[in-house]
PDB file of C-alpha atoms in Angstrom:
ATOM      1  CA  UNK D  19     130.242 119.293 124.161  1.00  0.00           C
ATOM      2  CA  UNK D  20     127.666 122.195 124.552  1.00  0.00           C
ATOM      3  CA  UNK D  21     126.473 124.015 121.432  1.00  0.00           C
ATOM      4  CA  UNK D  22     128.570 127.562 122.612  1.00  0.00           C
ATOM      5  CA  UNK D  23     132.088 125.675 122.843  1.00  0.00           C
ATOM      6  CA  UNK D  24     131.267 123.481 119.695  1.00  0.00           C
ATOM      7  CA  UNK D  25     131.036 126.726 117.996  1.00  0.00           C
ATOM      8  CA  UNK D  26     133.928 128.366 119.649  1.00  0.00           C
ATOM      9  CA  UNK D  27     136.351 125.520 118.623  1.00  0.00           C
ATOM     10  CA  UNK D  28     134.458 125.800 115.036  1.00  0.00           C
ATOM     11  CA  UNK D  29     136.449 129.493 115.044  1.00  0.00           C
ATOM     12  CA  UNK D  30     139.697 129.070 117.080  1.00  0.00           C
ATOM     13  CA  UNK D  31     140.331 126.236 114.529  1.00  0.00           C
ATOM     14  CA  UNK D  32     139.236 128.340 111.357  1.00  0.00           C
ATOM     15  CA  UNK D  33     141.647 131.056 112.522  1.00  0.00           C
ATOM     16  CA  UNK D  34     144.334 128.691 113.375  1.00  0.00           C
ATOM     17  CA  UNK D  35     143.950 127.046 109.334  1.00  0.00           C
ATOM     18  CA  UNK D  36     142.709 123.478 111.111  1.00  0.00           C
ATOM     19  CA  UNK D  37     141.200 122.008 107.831  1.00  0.00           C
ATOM     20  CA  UNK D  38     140.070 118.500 109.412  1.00  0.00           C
ATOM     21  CA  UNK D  39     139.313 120.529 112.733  1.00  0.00           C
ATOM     22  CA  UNK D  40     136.771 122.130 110.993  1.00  0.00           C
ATOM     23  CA  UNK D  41     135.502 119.791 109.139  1.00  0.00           C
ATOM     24  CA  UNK D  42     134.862 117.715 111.814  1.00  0.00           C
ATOM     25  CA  UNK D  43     133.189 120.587 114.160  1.00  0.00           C
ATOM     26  CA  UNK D  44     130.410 121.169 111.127  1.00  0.00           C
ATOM     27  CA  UNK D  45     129.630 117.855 110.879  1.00  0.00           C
ATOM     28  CA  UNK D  46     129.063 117.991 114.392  1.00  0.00           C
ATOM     29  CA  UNK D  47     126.307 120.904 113.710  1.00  0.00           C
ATOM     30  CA  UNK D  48     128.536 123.868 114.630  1.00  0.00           C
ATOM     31  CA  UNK D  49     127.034 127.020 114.016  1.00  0.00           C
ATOM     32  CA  UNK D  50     128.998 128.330 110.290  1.00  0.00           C
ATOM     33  CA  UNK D  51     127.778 132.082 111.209  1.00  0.00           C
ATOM     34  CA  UNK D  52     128.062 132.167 114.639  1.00  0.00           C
ATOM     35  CA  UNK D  53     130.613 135.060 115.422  1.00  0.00           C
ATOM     36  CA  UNK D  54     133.729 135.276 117.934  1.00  0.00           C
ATOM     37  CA  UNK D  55     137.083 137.044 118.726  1.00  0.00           C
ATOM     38  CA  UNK D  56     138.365 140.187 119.481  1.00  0.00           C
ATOM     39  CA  UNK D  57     136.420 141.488 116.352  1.00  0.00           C
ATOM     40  CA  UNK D  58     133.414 139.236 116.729  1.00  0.00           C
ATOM     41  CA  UNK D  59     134.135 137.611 113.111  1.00  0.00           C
ATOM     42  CA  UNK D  60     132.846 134.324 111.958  1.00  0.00           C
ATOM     43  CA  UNK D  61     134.422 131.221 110.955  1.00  0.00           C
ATOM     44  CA  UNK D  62     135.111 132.748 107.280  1.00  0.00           C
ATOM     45  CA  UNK D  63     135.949 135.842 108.673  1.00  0.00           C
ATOM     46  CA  UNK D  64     138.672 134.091 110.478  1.00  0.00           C
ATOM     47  CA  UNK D  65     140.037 131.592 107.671  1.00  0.00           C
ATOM     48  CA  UNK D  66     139.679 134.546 105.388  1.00  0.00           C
ATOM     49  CA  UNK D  67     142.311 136.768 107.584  1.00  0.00           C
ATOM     50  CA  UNK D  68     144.590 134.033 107.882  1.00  0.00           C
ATOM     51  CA  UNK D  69     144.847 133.466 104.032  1.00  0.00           C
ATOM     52  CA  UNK D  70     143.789 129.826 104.700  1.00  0.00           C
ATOM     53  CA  UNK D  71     142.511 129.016 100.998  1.00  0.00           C
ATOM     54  CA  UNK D  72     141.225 125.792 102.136  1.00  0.00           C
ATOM     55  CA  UNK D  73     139.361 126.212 104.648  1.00  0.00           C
ATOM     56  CA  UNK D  74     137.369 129.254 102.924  1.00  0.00           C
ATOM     57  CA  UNK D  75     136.819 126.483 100.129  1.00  0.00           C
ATOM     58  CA  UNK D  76     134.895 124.604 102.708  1.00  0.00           C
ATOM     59  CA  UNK D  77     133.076 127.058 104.269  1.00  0.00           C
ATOM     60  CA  UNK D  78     131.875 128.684 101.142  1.00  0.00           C
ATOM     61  CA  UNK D  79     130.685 124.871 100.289  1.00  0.00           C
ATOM     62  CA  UNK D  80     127.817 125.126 102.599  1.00  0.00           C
ATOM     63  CA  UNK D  81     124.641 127.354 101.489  1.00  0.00           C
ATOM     64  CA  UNK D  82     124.049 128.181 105.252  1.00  0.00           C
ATOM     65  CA  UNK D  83     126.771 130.039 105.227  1.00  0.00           C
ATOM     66  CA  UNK D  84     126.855 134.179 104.928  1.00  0.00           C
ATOM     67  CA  UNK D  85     129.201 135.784 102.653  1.00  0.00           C
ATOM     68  CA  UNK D  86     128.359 138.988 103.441  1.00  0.00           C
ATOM     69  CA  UNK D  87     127.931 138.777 107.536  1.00  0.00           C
ATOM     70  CA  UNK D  88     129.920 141.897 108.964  1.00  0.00           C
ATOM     71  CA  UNK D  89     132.215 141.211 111.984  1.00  0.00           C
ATOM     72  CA  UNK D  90     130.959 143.435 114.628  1.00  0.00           C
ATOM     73  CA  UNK D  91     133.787 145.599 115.561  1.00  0.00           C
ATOM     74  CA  UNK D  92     134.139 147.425 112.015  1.00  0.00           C
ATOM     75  CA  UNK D  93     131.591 145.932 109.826  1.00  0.00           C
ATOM     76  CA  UNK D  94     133.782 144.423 107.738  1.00  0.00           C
ATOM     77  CA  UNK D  95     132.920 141.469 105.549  1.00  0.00           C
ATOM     78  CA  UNK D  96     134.787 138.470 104.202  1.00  0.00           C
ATOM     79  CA  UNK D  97     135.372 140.011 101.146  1.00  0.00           C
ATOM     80  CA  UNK D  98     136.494 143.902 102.446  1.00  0.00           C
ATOM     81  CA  UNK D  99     139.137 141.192 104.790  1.00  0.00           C
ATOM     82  CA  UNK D 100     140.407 139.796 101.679  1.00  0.00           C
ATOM     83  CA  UNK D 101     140.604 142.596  99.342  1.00  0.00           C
ATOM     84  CA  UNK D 102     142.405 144.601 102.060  1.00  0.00           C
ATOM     85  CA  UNK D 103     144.853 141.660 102.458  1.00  0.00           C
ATOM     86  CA  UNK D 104     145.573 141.339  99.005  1.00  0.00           C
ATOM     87  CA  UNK D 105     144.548 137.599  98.813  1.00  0.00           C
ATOM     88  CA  UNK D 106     143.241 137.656  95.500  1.00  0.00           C
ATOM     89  CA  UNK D 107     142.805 133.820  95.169  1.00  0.00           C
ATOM     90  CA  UNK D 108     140.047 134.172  97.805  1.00  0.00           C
ATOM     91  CA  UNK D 109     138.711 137.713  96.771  1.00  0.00           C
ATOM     92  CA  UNK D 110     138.057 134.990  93.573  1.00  0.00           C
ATOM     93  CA  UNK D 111     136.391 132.527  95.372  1.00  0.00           C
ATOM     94  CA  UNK D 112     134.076 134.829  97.438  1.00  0.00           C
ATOM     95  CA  UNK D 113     133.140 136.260  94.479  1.00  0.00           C
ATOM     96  CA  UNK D 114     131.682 132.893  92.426  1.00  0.00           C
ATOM     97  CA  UNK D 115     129.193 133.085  95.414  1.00  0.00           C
ATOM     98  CA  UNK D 116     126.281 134.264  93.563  1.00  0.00           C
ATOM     99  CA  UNK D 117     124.838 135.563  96.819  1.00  0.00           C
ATOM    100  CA  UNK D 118     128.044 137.879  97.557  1.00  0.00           C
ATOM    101  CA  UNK D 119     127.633 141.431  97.953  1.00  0.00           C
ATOM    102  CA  UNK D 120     130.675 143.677  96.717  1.00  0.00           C
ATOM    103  CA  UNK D 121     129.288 147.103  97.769  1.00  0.00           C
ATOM    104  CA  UNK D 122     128.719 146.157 101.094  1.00  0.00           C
ATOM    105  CA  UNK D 123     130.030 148.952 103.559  1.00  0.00           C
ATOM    106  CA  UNK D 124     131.769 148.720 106.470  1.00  0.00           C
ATOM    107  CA  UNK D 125     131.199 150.932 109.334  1.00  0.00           C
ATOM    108  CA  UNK D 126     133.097 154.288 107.719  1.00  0.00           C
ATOM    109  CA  UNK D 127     131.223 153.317 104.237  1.00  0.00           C
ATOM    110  CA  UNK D 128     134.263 151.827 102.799  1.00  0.00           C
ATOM    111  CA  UNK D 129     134.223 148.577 100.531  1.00  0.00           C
ATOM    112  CA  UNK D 130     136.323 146.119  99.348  1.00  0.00           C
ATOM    113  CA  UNK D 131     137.047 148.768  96.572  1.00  0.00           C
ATOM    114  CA  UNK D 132     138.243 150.952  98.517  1.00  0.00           C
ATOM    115  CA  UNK D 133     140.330 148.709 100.351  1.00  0.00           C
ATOM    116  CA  UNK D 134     141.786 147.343  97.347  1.00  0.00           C
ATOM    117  CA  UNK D 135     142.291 150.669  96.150  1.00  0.00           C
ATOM    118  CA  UNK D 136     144.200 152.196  99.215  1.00  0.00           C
ATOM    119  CA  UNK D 137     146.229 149.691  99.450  1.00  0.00           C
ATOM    120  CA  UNK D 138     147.411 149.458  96.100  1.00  0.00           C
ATOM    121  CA  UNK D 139     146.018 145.481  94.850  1.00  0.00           C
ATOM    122  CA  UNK D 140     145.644 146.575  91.508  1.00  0.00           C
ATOM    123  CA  UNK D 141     145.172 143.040  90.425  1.00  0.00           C
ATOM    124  CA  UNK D 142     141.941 142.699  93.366  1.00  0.00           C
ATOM    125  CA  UNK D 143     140.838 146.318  92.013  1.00  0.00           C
ATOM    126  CA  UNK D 144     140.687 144.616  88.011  1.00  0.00           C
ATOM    127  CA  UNK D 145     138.526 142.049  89.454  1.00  0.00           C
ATOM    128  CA  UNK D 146     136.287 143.758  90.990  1.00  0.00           C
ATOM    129  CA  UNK D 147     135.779 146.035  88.442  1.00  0.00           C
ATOM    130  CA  UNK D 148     134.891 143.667  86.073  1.00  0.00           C
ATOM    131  CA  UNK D 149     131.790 142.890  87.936  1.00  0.00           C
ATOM    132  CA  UNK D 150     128.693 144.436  86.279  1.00  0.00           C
ATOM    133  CA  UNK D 151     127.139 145.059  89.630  1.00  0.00           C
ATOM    134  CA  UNK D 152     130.295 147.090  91.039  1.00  0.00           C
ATOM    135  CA  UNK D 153     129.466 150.750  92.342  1.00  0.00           C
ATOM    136  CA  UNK D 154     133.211 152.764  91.659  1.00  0.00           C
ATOM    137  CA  UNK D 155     132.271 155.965  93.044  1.00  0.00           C
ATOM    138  CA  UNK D 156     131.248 155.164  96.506  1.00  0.00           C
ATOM    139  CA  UNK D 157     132.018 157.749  99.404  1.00  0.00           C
ATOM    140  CA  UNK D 158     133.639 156.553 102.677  1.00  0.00           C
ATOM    141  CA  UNK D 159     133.708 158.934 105.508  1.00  0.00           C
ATOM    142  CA  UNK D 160     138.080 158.769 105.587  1.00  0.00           C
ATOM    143  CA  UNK D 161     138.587 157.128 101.559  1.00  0.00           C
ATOM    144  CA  UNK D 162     136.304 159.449  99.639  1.00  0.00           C
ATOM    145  CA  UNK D 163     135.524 157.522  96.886  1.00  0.00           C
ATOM    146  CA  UNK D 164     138.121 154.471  95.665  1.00  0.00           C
ATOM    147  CA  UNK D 165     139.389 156.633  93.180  1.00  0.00           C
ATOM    148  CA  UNK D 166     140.430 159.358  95.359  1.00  0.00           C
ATOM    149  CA  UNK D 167     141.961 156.687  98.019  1.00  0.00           C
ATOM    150  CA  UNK D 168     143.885 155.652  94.900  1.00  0.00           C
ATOM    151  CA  UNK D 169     145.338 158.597  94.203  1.00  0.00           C
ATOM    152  CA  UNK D 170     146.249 159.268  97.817  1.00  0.00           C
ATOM    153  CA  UNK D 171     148.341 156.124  97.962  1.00  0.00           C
ATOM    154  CA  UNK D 172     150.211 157.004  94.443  1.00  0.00           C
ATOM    155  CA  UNK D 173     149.056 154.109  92.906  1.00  0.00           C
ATOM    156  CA  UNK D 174     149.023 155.386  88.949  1.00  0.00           C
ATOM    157  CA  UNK D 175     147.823 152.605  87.677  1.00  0.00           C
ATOM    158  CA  UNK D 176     145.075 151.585  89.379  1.00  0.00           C
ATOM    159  CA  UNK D 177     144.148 155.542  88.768  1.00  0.00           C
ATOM    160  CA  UNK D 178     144.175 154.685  85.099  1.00  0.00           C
ATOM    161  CA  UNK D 179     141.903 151.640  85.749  1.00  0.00           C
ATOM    162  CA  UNK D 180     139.596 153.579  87.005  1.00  0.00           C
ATOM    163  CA  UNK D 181     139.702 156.126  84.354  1.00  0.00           C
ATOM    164  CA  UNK D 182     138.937 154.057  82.169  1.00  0.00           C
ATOM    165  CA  UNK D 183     135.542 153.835  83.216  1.00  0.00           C
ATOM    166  CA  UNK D 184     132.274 155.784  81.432  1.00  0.00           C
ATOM    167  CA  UNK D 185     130.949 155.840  85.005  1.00  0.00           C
ATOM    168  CA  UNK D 186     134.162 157.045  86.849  1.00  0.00           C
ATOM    169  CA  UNK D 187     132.910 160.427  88.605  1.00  0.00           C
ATOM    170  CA  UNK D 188     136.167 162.027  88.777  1.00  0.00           C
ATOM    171  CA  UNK D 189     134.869 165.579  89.953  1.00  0.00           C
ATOM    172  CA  UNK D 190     133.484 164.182  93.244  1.00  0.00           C
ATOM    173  CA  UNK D 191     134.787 165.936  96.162  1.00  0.00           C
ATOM    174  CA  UNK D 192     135.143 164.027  99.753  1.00  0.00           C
ATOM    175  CA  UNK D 193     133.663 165.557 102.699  1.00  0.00           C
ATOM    176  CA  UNK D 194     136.360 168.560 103.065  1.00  0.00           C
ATOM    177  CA  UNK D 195     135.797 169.592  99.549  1.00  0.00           C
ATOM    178  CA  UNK D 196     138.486 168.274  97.459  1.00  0.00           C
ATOM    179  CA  UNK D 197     138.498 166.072  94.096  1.00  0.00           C
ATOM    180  CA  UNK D 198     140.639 163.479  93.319  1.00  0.00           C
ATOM    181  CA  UNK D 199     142.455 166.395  91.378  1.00  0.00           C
ATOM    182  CA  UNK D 200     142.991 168.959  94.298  1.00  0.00           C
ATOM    183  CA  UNK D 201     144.625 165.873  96.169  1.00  0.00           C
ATOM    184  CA  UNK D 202     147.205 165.283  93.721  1.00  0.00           C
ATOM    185  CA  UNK D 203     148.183 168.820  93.318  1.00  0.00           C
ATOM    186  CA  UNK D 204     148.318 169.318  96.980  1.00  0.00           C
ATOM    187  CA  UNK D 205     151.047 166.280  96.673  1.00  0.00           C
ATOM    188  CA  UNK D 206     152.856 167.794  94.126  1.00  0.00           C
ATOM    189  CA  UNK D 207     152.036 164.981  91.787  1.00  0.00           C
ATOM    190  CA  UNK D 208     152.803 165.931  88.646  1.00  0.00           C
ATOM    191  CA  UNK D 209     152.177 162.778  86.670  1.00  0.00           C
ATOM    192  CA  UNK D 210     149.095 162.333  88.200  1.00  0.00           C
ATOM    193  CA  UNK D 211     147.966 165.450  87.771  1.00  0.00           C
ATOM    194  CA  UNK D 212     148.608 165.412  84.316  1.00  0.00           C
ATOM    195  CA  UNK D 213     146.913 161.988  83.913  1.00  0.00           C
ATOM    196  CA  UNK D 214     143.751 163.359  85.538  1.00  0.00           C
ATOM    197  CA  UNK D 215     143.786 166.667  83.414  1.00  0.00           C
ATOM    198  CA  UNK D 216     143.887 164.323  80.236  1.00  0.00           C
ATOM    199  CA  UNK D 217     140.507 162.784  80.927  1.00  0.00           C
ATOM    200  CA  UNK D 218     138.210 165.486  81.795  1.00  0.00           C
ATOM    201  CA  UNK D 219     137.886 169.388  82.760  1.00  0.00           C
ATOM    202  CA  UNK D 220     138.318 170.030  86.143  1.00  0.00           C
ATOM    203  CA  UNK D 221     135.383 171.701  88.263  1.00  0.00           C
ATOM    204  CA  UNK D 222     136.714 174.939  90.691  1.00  0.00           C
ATOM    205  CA  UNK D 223     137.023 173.893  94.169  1.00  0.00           C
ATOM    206  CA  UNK D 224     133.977 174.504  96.836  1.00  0.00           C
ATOM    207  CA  UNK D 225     135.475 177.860  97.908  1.00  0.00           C
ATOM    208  CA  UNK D 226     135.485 179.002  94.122  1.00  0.00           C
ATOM    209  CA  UNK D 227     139.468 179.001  93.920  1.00  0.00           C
ATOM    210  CA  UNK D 228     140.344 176.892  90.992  1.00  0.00           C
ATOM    211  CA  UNK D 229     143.329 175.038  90.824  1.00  0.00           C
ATOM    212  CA  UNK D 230     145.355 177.311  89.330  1.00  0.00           C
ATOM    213  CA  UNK D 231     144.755 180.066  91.815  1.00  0.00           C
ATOM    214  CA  UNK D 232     146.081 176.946  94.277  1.00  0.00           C
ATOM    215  CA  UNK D 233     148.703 175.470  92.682  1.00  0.00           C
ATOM    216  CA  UNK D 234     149.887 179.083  92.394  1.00  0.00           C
ATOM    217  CA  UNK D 235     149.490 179.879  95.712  1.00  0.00           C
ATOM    218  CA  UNK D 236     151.338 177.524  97.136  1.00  0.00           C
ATOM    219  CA  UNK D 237     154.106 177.958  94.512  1.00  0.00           C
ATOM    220  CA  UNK D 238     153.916 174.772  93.039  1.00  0.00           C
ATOM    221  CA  UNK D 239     155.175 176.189  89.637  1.00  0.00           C
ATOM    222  CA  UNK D 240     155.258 172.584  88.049  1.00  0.00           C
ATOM    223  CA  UNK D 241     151.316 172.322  88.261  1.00  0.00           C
ATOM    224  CA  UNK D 242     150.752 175.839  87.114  1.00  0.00           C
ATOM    225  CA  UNK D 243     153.016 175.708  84.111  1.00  0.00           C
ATOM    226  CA  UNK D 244     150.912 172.379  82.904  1.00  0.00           C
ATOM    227  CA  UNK D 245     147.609 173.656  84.083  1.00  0.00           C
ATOM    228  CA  UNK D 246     148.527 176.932  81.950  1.00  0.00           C
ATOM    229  CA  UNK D 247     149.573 174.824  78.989  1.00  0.00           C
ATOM    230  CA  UNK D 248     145.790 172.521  78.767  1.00  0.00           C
ATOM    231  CA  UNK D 249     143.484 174.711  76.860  1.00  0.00           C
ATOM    232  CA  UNK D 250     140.752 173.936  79.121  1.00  0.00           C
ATOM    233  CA  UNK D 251     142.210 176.753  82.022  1.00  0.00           C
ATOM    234  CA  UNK D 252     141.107 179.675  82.346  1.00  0.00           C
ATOM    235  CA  UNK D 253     143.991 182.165  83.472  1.00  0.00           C
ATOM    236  CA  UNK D 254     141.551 185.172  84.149  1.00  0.00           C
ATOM    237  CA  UNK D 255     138.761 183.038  85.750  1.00  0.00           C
ATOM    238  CA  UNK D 256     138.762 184.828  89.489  1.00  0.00           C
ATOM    239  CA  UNK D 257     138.099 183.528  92.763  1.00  0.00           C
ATOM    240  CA  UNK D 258     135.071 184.344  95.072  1.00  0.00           C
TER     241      UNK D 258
END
């Protein structure tokens, strides 16, 4: 069999969860980083998709192998594939790797983070926060940061994880201007609204209209009753 089909098979039976398949393809010198499919993954990226526990176990037993290779269609790695999966029993075994990345981007800047975050795998988000060498307050070009891709999906809890955090920069607007906190009053979400005024003052928006002046623009009498209740508003502050 020629090298290119040896390491074909090597990823049709990683995808397909073919534990003695692959086995027996690496000990016949497949290539372990060699990339294929529709999304030109490699053999973890495939095993890693399919949830096949096992087979990631073997792959990750072999120091040739790349954690963090990105599959060529999005970037994504491994570990983004599992976090945005929600197969935390492999987000933990990429992560013994001591060679893993977990801030590496994908091709719109997003991580595993912020794919954990958006899709509301609070359990995957606790793990990887836990890591000394996590970055929470990265900016994708459609997530903003995880925070603010957390509070988009109504997740309140993972919200509170990451409020939790010294580090957390909870002011930091996404490319169109708006904070974590202009996105949950634009939803009408009280509770997170309040749970966002409670841990820090709230900057004005990029076009100098606070909150108030939107939440009371838009009627949203809920958000300007509590806004006008923290002692931290400023009724008479004006727009520009």
């Amino acid at each position: 069999m020629d090298r290119a089909t040896l390491n074909q098979d090597l990823f049709h039976a990683a995808e397909a969860g073919h534990l003695v398949k692959v086995r027996n393809y690496l000990a016949e010198g497949a290539d372990i980083n060699s990339r294929h499919g529709w999304y030109d993954g490699t053999p973890l990226h495939a095993a890693t998709r399919g949830g096949f526990i096992n087979i990631v176990e073997l792959l990750l037993e072999r120091a040739d192998n790349d954690p963090n290779k990105e599959d060529k269609c999005v970037g994504e790695t491994p570990l983004y594939a599992a976090a945005s999966s929600g197969y935390i029993s492999i987000v933990k075994l990429l992560l013994e790797r001591i060679d893993i990345d977990p801030n590496k981007e994908n091709k719109d800047n997003s991580t595993p983070l912020h794919a954990a975050a958006r899709n509301g795998f609070i359990k995957i988000v606790k793990l990887l926060l836990e890591r000394a060498d996590i970055d929470p307050n990265k900016q994708s070009e459609n997530d903003g940061t995880p925070l603010y891709a957390s509070v988009r999906g109504g997740f309140i809890n993972i919200v509170k994880l990451f409020l939790e955090r010294a580090d957390i920069e909870l002011n930091k607007e996404k490319k169109d201007g708006k904070t974590p906190f202009d996105l949950a009053a634009d939803q009408e979400n009280l509770k997170m609204v309040e749970l966002l005024f409670e841990r820090s003052i709230i900057d004005p928006t990029k076009s100098g209209n606070t909150i108030l002046h939107i939440a009371a623009a838009n009627e949203l009498s809920s958000i300007v009753q509590l806004l006008l209740q923290n002692t931290n508003t400023d009724p008479n502050k004006g727009n520009k």
